[in-house]
């Protein structure tokens, strides 16, 4: 599940560079 979540974040970042900050925050929260 976590891997799928990361994959979605990566895809979102690749599609919209403007979401880089939210993706980073989401990834940090997911790992913590």
C-alpha atoms as an extended CHARMM CRD file, in Angstrom:
* protein
*
        32  EXT
         1         1  UNK       CA              0.0000000000        0.0000000000        0.0000000000  PROA      1               0.0000000000
         2         2  UNK       CA              2.7810000000        2.4080000000        0.9130000000  PROA      2               0.0000000000
         3         3  UNK       CA              4.5360000000        1.6080000000       -2.3430000000  PROA      3               0.0000000000
         4         4  UNK       CA              1.3820000000        2.4110000000       -4.3250000000  PROA      4               0.0000000000
         5         5  UNK       CA              1.0750000000        5.6960000000       -2.3980000000  PROA      5               0.0000000000
         6         6  UNK       CA              4.6470000000        6.6400000000       -3.2610000000  PROA      6               0.0000000000
         7         7  UNK       CA              4.0430000000        5.6990000000       -6.8840000000  PROA      7               0.0000000000
         8         8  UNK       CA              1.0320000000        8.0180000000       -7.0130000000  PROA      8               0.0000000000
         9         9  UNK       CA              3.0730000000       10.8390000000       -5.4680000000  PROA      9               0.0000000000
        10        10  UNK       CA              5.8340000000       10.3330000000       -8.0120000000  PROA      10              0.0000000000
        11        11  UNK       CA              3.3500000000       10.2850000000      -10.8750000000  PROA      11              0.0000000000
        12        12  UNK       CA              1.6920000000       13.4380000000       -9.5680000000  PROA      12              0.0000000000
        13        13  UNK       CA              5.0280000000       15.2140000000       -9.2700000000  PROA      13              0.0000000000
        14        14  UNK       CA              5.9970000000       14.1600000000      -12.7860000000  PROA      14              0.0000000000
        15        15  UNK       CA              2.6640000000       15.4340000000      -14.0960000000  PROA      15              0.0000000000
        16        16  UNK       CA              2.5510000000       18.6600000000      -12.0850000000  PROA      16              0.0000000000
        17        17  UNK       CA              5.9000000000       20.1080000000      -10.9760000000  PROA      17              0.0000000000
        18        18  UNK       CA              3.9480000000       22.5840000000       -8.8450000000  PROA      18              0.0000000000
        19        19  UNK       CA              3.0340000000       19.7320000000       -6.4970000000  PROA      19              0.0000000000
        20        20  UNK       CA              6.6530000000       19.0600000000       -5.5820000000  PROA      20              0.0000000000
        21        21  UNK       CA              6.3450000000       20.6530000000       -2.1420000000  PROA      21              0.0000000000
        22        22  UNK       CA              3.0890000000       18.8560000000       -1.1660000000  PROA      22              0.0000000000
        23        23  UNK       CA              4.5150000000       15.5660000000       -2.4340000000  PROA      23              0.0000000000
        24        24  UNK       CA              7.6350000000       15.9960000000       -0.3470000000  PROA      24              0.0000000000
        25        25  UNK       CA              5.5570000000       16.8100000000        2.7300000000  PROA      25              0.0000000000
        26        26  UNK       CA              3.2580000000       13.8620000000        2.0690000000  PROA      26              0.0000000000
        27        27  UNK       CA              6.2070000000       11.5240000000        1.6300000000  PROA      27              0.0000000000
        28        28  UNK       CA              7.7920000000       12.8070000000        4.8540000000  PROA      28              0.0000000000
        29        29  UNK       CA              4.5380000000       12.3270000000        6.7780000000  PROA      29              0.0000000000
        30        30  UNK       CA              4.0820000000        8.8660000000        5.2530000000  PROA      30              0.0000000000
        31        31  UNK       CA              7.5530000000        7.7770000000        6.3720000000  PROA      31              0.0000000000
        32        32  UNK       CA              7.2220000000        9.3310000000        9.8170000000  PROA      32              0.0000000000
